[in-house]
Short mmCIF file of C-alpha atoms in Angstrom, two decimals:
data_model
loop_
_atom_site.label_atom_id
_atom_site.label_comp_id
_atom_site.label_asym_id
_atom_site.label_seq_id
_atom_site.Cartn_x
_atom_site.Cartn_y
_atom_site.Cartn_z
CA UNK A 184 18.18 -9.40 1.54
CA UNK A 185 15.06 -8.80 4.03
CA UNK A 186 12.27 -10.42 2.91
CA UNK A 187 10.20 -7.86 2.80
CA UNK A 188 10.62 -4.68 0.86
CA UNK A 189 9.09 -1.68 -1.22
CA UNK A 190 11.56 -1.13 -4.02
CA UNK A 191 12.18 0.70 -7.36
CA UNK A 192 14.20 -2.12 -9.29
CA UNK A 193 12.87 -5.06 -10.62
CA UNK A 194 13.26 -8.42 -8.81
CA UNK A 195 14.83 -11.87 -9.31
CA UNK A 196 12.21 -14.41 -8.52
CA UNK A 197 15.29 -16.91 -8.15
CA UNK A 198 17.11 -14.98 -5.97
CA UNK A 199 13.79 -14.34 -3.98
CA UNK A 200 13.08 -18.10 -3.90
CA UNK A 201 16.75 -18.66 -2.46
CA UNK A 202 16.28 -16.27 0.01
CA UNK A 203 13.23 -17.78 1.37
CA UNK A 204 14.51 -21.29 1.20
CA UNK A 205 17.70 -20.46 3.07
CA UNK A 206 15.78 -19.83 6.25
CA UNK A 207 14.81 -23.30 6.94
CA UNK A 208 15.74 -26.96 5.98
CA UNK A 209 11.99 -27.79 7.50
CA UNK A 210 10.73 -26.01 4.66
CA UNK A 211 8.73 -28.96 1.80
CA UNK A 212 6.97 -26.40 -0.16
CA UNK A 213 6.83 -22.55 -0.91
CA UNK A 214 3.69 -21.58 -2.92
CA UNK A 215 4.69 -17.84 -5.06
CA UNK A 216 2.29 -15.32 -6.82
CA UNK A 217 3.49 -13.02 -8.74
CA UNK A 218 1.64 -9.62 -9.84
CA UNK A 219 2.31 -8.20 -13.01
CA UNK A 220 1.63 -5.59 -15.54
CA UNK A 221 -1.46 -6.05 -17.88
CA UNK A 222 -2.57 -3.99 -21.03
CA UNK A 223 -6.32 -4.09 -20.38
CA UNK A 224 -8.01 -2.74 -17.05
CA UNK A 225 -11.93 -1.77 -16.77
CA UNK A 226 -12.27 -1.46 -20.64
CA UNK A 227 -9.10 0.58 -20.95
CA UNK A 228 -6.35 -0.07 -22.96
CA UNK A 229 -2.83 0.35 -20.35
CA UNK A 230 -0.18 1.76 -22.11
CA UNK A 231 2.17 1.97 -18.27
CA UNK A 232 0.99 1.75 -14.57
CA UNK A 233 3.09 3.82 -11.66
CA UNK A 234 2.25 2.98 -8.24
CA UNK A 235 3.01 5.64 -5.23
CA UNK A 236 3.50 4.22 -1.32
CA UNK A 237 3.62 6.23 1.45
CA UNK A 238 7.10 5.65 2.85
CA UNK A 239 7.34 4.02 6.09
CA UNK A 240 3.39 3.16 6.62
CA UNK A 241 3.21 1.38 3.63
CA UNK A 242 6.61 -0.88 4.81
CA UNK A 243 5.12 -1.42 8.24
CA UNK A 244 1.63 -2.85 6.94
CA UNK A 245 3.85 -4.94 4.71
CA UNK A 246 5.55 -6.48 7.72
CA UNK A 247 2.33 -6.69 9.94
CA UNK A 248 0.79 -8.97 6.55
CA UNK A 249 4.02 -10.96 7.49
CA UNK A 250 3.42 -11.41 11.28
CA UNK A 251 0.05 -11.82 11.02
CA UNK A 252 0.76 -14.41 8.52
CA UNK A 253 3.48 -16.80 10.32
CA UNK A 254 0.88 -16.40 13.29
CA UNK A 255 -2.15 -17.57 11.77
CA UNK A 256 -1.37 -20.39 9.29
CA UNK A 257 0.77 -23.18 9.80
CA UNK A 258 3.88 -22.04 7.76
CA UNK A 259 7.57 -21.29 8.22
CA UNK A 260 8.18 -17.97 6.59
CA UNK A 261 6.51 -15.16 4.34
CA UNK A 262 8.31 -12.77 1.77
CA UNK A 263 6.60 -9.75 0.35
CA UNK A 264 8.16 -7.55 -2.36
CA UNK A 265 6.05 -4.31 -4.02
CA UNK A 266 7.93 -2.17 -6.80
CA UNK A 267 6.68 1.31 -6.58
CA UNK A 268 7.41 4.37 -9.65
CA UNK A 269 7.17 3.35 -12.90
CA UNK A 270 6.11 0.32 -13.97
CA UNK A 271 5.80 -1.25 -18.46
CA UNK A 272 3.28 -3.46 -19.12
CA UNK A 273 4.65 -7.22 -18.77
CA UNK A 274 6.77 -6.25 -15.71
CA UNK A 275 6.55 -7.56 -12.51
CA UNK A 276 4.91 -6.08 -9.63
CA UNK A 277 4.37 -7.80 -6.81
CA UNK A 278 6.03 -11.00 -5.14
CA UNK A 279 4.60 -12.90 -2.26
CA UNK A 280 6.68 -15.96 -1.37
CA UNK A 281 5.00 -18.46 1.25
CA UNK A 282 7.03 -21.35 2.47
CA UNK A 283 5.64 -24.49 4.78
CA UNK A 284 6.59 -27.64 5.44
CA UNK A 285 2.85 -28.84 3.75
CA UNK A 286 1.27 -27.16 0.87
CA UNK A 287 -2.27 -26.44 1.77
CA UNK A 288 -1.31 -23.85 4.64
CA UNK A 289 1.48 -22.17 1.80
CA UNK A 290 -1.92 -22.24 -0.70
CA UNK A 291 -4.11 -20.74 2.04
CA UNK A 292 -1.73 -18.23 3.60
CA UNK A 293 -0.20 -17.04 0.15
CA UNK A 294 -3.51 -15.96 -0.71
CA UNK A 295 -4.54 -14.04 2.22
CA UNK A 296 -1.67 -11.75 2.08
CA UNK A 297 -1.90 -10.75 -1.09
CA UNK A 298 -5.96 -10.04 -0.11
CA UNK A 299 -4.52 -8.40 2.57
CA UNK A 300 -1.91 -6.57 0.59
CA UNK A 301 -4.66 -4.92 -1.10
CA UNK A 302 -7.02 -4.38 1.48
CA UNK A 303 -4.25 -2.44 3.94
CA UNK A 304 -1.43 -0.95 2.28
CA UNK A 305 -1.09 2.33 1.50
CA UNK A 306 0.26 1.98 -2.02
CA UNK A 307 -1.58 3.74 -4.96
CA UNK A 308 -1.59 2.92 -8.87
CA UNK A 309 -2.45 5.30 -11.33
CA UNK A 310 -2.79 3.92 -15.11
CA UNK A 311 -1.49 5.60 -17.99
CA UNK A 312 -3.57 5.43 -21.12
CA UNK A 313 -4.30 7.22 -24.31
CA UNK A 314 -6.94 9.21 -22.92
CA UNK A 315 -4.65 9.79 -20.11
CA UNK A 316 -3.37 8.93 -16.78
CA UNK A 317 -5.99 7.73 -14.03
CA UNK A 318 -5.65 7.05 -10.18
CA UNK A 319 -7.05 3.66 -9.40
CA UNK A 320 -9.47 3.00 -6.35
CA UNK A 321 -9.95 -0.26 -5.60
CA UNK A 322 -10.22 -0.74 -1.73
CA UNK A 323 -12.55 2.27 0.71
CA UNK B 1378 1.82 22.28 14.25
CA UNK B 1379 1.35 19.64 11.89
CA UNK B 1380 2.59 17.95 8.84
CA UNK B 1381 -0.35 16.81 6.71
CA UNK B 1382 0.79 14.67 3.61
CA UNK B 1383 -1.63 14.22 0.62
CA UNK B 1384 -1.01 11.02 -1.85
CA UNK B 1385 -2.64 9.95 -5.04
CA UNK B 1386 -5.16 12.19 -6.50
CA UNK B 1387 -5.06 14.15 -3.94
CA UNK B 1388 -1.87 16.18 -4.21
CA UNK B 1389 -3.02 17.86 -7.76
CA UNK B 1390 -6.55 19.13 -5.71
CA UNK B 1391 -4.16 20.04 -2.48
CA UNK B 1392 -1.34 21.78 -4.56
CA UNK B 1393 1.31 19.82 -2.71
CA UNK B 1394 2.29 16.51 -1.53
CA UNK B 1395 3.04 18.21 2.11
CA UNK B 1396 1.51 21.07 3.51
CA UNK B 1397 2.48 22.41 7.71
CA UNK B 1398 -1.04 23.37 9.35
CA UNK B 1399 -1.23 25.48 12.50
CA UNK B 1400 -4.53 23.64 14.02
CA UNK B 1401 -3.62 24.25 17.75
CA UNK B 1402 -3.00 21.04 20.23
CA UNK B 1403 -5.27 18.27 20.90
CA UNK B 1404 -7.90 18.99 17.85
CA UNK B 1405 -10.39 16.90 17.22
CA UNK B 1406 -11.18 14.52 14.18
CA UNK B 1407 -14.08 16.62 13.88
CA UNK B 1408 -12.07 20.08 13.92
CA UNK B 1409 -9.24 18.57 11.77
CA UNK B 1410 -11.82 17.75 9.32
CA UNK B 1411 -13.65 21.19 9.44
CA UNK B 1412 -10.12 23.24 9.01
CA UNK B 1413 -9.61 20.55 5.98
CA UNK B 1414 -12.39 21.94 4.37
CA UNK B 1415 -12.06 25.29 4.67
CA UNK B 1416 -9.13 25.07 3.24
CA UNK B 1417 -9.21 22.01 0.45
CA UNK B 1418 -13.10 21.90 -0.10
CA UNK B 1419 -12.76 19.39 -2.41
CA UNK B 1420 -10.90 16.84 0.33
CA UNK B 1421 -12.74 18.07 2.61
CA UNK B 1422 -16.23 16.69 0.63
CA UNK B 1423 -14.29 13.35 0.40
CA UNK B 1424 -13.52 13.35 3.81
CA UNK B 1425 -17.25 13.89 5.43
CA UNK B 1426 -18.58 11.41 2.57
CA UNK B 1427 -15.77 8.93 3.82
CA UNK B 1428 -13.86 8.04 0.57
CA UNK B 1429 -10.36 9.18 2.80
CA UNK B 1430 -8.84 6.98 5.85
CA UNK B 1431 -6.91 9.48 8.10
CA UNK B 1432 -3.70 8.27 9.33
CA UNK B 1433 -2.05 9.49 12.61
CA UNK B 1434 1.63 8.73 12.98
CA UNK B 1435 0.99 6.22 9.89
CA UNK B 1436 -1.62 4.55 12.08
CA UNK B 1437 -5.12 4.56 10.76
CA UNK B 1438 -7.26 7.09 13.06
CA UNK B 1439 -10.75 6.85 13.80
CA UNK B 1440 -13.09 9.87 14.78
CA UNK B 1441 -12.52 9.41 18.17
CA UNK B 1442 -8.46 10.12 17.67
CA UNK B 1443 -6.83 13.40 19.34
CA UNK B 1444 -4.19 15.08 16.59
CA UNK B 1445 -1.17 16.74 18.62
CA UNK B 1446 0.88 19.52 18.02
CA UNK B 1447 3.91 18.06 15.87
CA UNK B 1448 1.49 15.06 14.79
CA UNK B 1449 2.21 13.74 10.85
CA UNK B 1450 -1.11 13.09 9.40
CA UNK B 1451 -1.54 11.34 6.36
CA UNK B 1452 -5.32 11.72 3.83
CA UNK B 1453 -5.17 8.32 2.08
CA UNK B 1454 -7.46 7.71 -0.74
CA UNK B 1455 -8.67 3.96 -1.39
CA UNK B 1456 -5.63 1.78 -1.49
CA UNK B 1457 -4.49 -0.22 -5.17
CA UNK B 1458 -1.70 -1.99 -4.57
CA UNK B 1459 -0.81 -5.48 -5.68
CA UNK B 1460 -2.74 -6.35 -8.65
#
């Protein structure tokens, strides 16, 4: 599987795991976060989310997070997985996997990219709710 | 020409996810902008108040960037990925 990816289908966090740990027997700690569906957002009540990506763009900022993370923290390999289309509420979203061979750079660099994640990638989510649907803007 | 590609919001006040746009070669930021307008008023507002990143061959442009004939240029409202 490559580690990083912009897919429809919902993902194993297991499998994911295995696939990080499998690159490196150096590898003492991998530090996950996983995004997922909520009911409530900015006094709304979220009844589904759908997220859009621009095809190829959004894959190569995903990639550059990667680089960009092996390069500046002290760790052994990054995984980054975004579902796009739609999404229920309790589903996962997001996976970032971060795996070192000491925690606090896993901590540290886990964090950044999903900051970064957010901050660069052209994927867009756009809320569903009674009232109905609404594009979210989170990052100028 | 180009291929301009609208995403989000957006494609309901541009009609279409893709549009082709006959701006000549070598336009300008400025130019692309002004055509933009004309055309999609209400992007084009967004655009001059800079709410929209313009991509160029999926790389963020600045004002400064030169759009070419056969170019793919992307209007990107604020990003919400992740969570």
């Amino acid at each position: 599987m490559e580690l990083v990816r912009i897919q429809r289908e919902d993902f194993c966090i297991e499998d994911e795991i295995k696939n990080v740990r499998k690159v490196s027997t150096r590898i003492g700690g991998l530090v996950t976060f996983l995004g997922i569906a909520r009911d409530f957002s900015k006094g709304r009540d979220i009844q589904k989310i759908t997220f859009e990506y621009y095809p190829g763009m959004a894959e190569k900022k995903l990639n550059e997070i990667r680089e960009k993370s092996k390069k500046d923290f002290d760790i052994i390999e990054t995984s980054i997985i975004h579902r796009f289309g739609e999404i229920d509420i309790g589903e996962n979203i997001v996976l970032i996997i971060v795996a070192s061979q000491h925690r606090a750079e896993a901590f540290k660099a886990c964090k950044w990219c999903i900051d970064e994640l957010k901050r660069i990638t052209p994927i867009w989510k756009r809320e569903t709710t009674k009232e109905g649907e609404v594009w979210v803007e989170e990052h100028p | 020409m180009i291929t301009v590609k609208f995403f989000a919001n957006l494609k309901k006040m541009a009609g279409a996810e893709e549009v082709k746009l006959d701006i000549g070669d070598k336009a300008t930021m400025d130019g692309f902008i002004g055509f933009i307008s004309k055309h999609y008023p209400e992007i084009g507002n967004l655009l001059k108040e800079k709410r929209l990143l313009v991509s160029i061959n999926q790389e963020v442009a600045d004002t400064s960037t030169v759009i070419n004939k056969g170019d793919e240029v992307a209007l990107l409202p604020p990003f919400s990925g992740g969570v």
